Coordinates of C-alpha atoms in Angstrom, one line a residue:
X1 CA 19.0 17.6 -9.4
X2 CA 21.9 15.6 -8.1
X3 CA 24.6 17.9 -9.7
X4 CA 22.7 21.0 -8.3
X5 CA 23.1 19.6 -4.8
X6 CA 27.2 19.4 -5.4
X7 CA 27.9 23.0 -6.6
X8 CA 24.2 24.4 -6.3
X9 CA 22.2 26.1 -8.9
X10 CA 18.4 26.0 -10.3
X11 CA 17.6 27.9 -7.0
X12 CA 19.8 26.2 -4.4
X13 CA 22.9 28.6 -3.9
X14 CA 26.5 28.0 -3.9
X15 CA 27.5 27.5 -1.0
X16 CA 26.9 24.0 -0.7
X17 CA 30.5 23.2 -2.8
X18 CA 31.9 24.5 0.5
X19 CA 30.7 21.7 2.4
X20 CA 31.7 18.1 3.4
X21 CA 30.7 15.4 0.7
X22 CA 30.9 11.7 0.5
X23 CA 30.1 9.0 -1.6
X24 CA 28.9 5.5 0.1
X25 CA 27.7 2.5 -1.6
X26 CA 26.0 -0.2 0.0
X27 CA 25.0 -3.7 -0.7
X28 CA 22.8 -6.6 -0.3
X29 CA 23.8 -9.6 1.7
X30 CA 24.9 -13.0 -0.1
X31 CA 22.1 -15.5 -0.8
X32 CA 24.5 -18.1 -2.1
X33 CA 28.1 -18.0 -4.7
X34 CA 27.2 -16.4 -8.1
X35 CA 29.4 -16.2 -11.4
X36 CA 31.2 -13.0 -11.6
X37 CA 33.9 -11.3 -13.5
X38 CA 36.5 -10.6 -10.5
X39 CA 38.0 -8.0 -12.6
X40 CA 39.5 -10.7 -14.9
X41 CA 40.6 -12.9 -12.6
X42 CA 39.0 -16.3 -12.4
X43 CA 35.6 -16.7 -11.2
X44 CA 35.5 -19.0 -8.0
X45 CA 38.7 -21.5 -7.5
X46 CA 37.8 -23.8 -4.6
X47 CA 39.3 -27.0 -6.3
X48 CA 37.4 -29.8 -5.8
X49 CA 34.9 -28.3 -3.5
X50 CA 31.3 -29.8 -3.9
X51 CA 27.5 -28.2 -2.5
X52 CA 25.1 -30.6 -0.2
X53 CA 23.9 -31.6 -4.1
X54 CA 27.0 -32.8 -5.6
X55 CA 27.7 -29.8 -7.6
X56 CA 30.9 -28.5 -7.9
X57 CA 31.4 -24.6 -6.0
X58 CA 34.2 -24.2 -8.3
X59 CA 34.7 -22.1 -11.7
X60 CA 38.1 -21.9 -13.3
X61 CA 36.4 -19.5 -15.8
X62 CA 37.4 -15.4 -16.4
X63 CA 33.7 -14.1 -17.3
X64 CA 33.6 -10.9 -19.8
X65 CA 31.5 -8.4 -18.5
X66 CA 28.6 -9.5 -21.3
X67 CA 28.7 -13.2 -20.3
X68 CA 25.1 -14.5 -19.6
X69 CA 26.9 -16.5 -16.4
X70 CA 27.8 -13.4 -14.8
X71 CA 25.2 -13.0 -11.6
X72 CA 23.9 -16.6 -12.1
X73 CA 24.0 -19.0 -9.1
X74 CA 26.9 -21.9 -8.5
X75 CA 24.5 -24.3 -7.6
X76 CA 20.8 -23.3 -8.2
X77 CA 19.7 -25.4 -5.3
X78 CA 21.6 -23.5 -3.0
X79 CA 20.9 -20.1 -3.8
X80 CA 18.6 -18.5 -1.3
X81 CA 15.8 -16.9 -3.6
X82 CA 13.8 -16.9 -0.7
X83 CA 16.1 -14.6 1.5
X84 CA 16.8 -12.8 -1.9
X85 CA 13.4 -11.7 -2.5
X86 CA 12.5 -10.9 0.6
X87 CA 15.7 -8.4 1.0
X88 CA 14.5 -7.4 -2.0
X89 CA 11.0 -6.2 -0.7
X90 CA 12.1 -4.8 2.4
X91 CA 15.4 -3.2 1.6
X92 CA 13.3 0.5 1.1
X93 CA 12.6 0.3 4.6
X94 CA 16.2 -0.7 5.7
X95 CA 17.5 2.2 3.8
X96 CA 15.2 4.3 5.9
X97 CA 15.6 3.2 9.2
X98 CA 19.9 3.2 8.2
X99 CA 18.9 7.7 7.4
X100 CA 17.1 7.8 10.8
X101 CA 19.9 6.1 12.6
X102 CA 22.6 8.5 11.0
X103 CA 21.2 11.3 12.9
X104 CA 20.9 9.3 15.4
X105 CA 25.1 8.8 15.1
X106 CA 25.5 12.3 14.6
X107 CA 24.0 13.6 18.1
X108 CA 25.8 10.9 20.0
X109 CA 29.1 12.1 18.5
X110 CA 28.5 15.9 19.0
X111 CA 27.4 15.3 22.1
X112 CA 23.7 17.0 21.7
X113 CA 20.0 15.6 22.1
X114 CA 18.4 13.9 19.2
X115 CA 15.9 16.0 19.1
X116 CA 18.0 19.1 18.6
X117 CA 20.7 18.0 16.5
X118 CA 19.2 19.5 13.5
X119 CA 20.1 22.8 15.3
X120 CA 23.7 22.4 14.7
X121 CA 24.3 20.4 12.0
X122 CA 22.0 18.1 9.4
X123 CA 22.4 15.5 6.6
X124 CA 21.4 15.5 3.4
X125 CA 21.8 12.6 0.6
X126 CA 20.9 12.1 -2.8
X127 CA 21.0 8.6 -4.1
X128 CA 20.1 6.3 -6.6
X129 CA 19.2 2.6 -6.5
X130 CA 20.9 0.0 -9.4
X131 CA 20.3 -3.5 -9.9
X132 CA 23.2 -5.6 -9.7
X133 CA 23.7 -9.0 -12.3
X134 CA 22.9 -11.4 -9.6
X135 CA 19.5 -9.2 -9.6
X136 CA 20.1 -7.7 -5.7
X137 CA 19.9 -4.1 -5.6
X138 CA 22.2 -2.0 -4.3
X139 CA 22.4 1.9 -3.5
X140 CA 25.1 4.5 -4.2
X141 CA 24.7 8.1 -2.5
X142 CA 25.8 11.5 -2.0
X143 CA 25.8 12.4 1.9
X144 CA 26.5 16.7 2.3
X145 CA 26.8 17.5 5.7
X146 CA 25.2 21.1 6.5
X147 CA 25.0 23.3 9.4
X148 CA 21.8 23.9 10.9
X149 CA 18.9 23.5 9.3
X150 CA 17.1 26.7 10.0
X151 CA 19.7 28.5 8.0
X152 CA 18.9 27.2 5.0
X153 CA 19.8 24.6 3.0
X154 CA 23.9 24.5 2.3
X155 CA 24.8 26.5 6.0
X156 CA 28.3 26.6 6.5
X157 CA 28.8 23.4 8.8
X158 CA 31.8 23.2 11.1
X159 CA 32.0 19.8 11.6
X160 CA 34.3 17.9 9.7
X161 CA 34.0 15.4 7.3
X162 CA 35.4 12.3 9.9
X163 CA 32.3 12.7 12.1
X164 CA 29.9 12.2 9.1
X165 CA 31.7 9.1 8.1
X166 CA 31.6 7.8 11.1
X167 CA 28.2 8.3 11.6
X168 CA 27.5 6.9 8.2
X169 CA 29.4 3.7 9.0
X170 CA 28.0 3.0 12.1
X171 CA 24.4 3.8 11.3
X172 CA 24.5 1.2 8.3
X173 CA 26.5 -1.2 10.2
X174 CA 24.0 -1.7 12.9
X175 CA 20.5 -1.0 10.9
X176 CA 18.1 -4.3 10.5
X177 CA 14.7 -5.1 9.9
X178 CA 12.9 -7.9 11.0
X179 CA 11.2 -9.2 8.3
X180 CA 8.1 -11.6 9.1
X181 CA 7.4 -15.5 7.8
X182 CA 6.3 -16.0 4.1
X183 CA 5.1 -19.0 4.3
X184 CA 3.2 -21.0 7.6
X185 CA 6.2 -23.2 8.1
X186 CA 8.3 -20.1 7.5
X187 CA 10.4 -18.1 10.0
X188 CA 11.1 -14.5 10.4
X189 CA 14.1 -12.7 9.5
X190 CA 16.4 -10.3 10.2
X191 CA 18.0 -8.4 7.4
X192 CA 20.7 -6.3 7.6
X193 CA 23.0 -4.9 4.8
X194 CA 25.8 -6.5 3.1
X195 CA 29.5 -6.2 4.4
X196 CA 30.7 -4.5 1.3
X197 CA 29.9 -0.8 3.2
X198 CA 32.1 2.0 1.0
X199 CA 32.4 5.0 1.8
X200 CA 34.4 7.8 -0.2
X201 CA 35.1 11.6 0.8
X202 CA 34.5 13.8 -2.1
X203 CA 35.6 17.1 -0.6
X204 CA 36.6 17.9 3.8
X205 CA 34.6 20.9 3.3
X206 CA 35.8 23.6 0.7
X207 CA 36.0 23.3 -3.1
X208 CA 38.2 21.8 -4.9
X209 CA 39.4 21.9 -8.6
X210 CA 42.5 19.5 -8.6
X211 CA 41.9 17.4 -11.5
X212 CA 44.7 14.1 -10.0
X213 CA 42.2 14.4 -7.0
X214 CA 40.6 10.6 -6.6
X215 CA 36.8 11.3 -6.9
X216 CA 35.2 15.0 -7.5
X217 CA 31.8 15.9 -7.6
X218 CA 31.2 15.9 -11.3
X219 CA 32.8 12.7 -11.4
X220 CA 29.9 11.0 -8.5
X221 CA 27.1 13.4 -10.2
X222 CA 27.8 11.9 -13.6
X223 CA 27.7 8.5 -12.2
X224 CA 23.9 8.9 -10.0
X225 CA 22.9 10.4 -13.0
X226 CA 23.7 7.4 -15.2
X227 CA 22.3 4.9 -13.0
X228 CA 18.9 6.7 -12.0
X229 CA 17.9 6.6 -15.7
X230 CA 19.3 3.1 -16.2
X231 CA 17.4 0.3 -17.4
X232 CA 16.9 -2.9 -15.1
X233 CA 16.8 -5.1 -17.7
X234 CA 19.7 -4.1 -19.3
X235 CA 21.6 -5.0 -15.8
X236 CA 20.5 -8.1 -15.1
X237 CA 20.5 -10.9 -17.9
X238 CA 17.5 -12.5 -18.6
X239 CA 18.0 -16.0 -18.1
X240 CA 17.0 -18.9 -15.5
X241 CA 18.3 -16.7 -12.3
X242 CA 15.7 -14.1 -13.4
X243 CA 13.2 -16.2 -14.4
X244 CA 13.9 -18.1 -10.5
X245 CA 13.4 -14.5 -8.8
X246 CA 10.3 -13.8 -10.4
X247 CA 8.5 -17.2 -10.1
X248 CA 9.5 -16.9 -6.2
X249 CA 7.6 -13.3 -5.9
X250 CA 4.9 -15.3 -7.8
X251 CA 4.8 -17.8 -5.0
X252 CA 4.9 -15.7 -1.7
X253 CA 2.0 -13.6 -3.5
X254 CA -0.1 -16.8 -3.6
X255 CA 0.6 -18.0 -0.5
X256 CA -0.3 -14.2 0.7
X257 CA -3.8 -14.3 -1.2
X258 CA -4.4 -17.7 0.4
X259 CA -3.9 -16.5 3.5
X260 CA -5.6 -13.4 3.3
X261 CA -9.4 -15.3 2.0
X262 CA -8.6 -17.6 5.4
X263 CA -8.3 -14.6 7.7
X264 CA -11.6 -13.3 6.3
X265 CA -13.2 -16.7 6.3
X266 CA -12.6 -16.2 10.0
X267 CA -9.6 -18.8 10.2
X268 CA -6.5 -18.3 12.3
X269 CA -3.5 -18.0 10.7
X270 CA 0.3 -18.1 12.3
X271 CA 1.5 -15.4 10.1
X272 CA 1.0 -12.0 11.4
X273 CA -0.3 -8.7 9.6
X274 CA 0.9 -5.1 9.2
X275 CA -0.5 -2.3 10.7
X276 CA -3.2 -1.7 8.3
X277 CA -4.8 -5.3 9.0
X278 CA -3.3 -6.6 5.7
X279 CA -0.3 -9.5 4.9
X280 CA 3.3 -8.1 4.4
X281 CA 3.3 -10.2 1.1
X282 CA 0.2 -9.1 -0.7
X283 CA 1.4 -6.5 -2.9
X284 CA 4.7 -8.3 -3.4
X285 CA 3.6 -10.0 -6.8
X286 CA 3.1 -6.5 -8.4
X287 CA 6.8 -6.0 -8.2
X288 CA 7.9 -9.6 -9.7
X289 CA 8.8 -7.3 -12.7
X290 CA 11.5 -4.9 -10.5
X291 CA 12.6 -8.8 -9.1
X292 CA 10.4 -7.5 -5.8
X293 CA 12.0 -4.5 -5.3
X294 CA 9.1 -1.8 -4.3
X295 CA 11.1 1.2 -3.9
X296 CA 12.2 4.1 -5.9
X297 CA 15.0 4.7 -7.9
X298 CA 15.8 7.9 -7.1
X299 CA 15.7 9.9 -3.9
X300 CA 16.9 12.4 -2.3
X301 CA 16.2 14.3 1.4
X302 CA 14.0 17.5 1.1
X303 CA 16.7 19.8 1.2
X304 CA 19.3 18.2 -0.9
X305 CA 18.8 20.4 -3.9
X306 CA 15.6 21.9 -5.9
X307 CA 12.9 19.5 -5.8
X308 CA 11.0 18.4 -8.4
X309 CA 7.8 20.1 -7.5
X310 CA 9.8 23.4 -8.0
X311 CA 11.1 22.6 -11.4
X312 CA 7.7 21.2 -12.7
X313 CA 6.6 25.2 -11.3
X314 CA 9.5 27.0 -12.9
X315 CA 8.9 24.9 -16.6
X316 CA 4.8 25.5 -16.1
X317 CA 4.9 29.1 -15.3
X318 CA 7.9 29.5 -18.2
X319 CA 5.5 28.2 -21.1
X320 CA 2.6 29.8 -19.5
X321 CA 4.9 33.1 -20.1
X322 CA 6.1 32.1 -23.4
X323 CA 3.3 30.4 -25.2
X324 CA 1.5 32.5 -27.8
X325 CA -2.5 33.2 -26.4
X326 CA -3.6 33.4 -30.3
X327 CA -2.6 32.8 -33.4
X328 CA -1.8 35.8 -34.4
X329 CA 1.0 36.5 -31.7
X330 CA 4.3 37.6 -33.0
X331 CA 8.2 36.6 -32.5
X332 CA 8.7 39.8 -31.1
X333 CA 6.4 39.6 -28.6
X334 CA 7.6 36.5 -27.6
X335 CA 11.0 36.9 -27.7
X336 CA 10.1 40.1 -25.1
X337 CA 8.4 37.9 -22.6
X338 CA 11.9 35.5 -22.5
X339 CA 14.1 38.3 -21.8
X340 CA 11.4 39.6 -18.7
X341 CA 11.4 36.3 -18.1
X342 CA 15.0 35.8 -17.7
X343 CA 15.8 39.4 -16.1
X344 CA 13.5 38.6 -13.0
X345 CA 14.4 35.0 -12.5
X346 CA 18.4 36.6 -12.7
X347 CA 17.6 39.2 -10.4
X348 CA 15.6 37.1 -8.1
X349 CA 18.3 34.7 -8.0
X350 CA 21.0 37.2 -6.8
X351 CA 18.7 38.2 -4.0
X352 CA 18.4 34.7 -2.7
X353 CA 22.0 34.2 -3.2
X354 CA 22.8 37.5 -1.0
X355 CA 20.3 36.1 1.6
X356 CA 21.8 32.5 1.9
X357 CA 18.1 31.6 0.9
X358 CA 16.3 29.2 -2.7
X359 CA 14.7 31.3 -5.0
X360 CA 11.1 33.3 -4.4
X361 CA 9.0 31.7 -6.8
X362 CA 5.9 33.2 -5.4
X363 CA 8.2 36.6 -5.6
X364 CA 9.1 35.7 -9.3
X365 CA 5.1 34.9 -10.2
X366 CA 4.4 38.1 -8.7
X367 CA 6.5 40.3 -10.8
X368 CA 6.1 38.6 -13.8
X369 CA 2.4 39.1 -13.3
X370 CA 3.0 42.7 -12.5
X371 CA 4.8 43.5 -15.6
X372 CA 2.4 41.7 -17.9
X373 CA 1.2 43.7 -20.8
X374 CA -2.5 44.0 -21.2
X375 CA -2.4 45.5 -24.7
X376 CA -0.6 41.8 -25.3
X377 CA -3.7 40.1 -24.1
X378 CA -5.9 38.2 -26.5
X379 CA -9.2 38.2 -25.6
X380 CA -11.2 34.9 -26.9
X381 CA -14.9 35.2 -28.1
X382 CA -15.2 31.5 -29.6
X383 CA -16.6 29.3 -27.5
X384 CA -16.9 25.1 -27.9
X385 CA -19.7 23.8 -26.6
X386 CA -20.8 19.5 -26.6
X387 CA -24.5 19.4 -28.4
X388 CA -24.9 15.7 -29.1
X389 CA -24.0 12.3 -31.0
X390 CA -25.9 11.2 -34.3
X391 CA -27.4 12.2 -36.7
X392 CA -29.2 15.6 -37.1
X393 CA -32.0 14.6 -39.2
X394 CA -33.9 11.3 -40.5
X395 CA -33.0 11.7 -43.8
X396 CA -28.9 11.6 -42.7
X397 CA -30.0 8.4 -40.5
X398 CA -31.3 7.0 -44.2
X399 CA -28.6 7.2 -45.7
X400 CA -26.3 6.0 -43.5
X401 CA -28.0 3.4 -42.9
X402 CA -28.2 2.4 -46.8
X403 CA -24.8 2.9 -46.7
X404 CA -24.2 0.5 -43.9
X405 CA -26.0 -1.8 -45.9
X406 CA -24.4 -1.8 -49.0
X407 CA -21.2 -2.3 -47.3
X408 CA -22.1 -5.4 -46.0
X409 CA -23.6 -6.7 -49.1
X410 CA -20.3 -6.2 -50.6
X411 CA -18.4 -7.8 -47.7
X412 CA -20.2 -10.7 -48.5
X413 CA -19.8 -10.6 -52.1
X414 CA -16.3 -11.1 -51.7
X415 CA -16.3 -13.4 -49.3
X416 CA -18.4 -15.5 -51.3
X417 CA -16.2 -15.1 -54.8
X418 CA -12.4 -16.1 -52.1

């Protein structure tokens, strides 16, 4: 899905390798100094530096990448898990309002209305989510900038890939959600993103095939890819940190519940409620397990690349072509519904191409159907049909249940002889 984005396929056509790419990653905030490797350099020399509890901020060490320090807090006590969970459970929505607010960026720059900015140029991402060893999560993405979006998806944009980054950077720069109290003698916050904002062009807006380039395509594809089908736990060490994060989540669920059996006792409570009447917090102890964060792992705008819906279509109707309808159906027969198969899905294909447009699957259904065989058809007579449980007679319900009997006379024969 992410590679077909880059240099198109599966439906999406090729000319989106013509237009502007970059890859940003962004970050969550600091919630307190953690162990880390520093690309072999030592961890955190601050001499004799102590925290509010005598503990030293200092670490002369160079962690290895598989050190069970790595993403662990300085001083425990310091650490913020509180800020760090509830980053955690709001950072989906902070990654949405920083998309809106790119547009947003975008209009301002090329001087045209919100509203119609999709008329000349719009943004498309794909990105993945990965947790980092300290247990924060942070995104990396693909931003394509096309032309308008009524054209299609990859329209040749004329905008350059500056104004995109631009855009990028100020929209994540600025973006914050305020995020209400956990607890009564809480307070609200605002989160924002972390300063560690990167942002790397791929391509300016035509392909390229120089392999001493910096970062290509394949190269970011390769690297969403691994990370969307990465394992959490296998990124964050299981240890006291994690252990921390999770008993927090715990916590703010309780406090949550607690609250939520007082407002319907008719109490008042100081904490305020979303829009559907219930506590931010509720649902926040069903994600201690993702260390609260609720959001998905891989995403992408609608028209990226295929979407999944279309794939699941294109594999369904593929088997439902393929499969054999009896057992009696032979290799040649299926072997000539592949190649129908494949000659209208290549012809269909360079028709959308031509037309700067996806693939018809309706149109693809549609011929397929009108080419099917009917001396190929099976027709099935046998029919299952549910007539009951038990026993048909009495004199099957006699013997199973002399059966029955013996068996437990026999149980407790050798229980009796241990």
């Amino acid at each position: 899905m992410i590679r077909c984005g880059l240099e198109g396929g599966k439906g999406v056509p090729q000319r989106v390798a013509e237009n502007p790419l970059a890859f940003v990653t962004v970050t969550a905030p600091s919630f307190g100094p953690v162990h880390s490797t520093r690309g072999g350099r030592t961890c955190h020399p601050r001499g004799n530096t102590t925290c509010p509890h005598g503990r030293s901020l200092s670490c002369t060490k160079t962690h290895l990448k598989d050190d069970p320090a790595v993403g662990s807090p300085i001083c425990p006590d310091c650490y913020d898990y509180l800020g760090h969970v509830v980053w955690q459970y709001h950072a989906p929505e902070l990654w949405r309002r920083a998309i809106q607010d790119v547009s947003r960026q975008l209009a301002a720059r090329l001087g045209v209305p919100v509203s119609k900015v999709s008329k000349v140029v719009s943004r498309q991402y794909g990105r993945t989510a990965e947790m980092q060893a300290r247990g924060a999560v942070h995104f990396h993405a693909l931003f394509r900038l096309d032309g308008p979006l009524d054209e299609g998806i990859g329209a040749a944009c004329g905008v350059g890939v500056d104004v995109m980054v631009e855009a990028i950077e100020a929209a994540f720069s600025r973006a914050q959600v305020q995020a209400p109290p956990t607890f009564e003698c809480d307070q609200s916050r605002v989160l924002r993103w972390g300063e560690q904002i990167d942002i790397r062009i791929v391509r300016e807006g035509s392909r390229t095939d120089d392999p001493d380039a910096p970062i290509t395509g394949e190269q970011v594809a390769a690297y969403l890819a691994k990370y969307s089908t990465k394992d959490t736990s296998l990124a964050v060490p299981d240890g006291a940190h994690v252990h921390r994060i999770k008993q927090t989540c715990a916590e703010v669920h309780e406090a949550a519940i607690l609250r939520a059996e007082s407002r319907r006792a008719g109490e008042e409570v100081p904490v305020p409620v979303d829009s559907e009447g219930r506590d931010h917090y509720v649902l926040i102890g069903k994600w201690a397990k993702e260390l609260g964060y609720r959001g998905h792992y891989s995403s992408k705008s609608r028209c990226y690349s295929v979407t999944y819906r279309t794939l699941r279509r294109r594999r369904a109707r593929f088997q439902q072509v393929t499969k054999s309808r009896c057992y009696s159906v032979t290799y040649r027969t299926l072997r000539r519904r592949r190649a129908r198969f494949q000659q209208v899905m290549q012809e269909e294909t360079e028709r959308a191409q031509r037309a700067g447009k996806p693939v018809d699957l309706a149109a693809v259904e549609e011929a397929l159907l009108s080419q099917e065989d009917e001396s190929e058809t099976s027709v099935v007579i046998g029919v299952w049909e549910f007539v009951g449980v038990g026993w048909t007679n009495q004199g099957e319900v006699e013997i199973a249940t002399a059966a029955a009997a013996r068996a437990r006379e026999y149980a407790q024969l050798r229980a009796g002889k241990q």
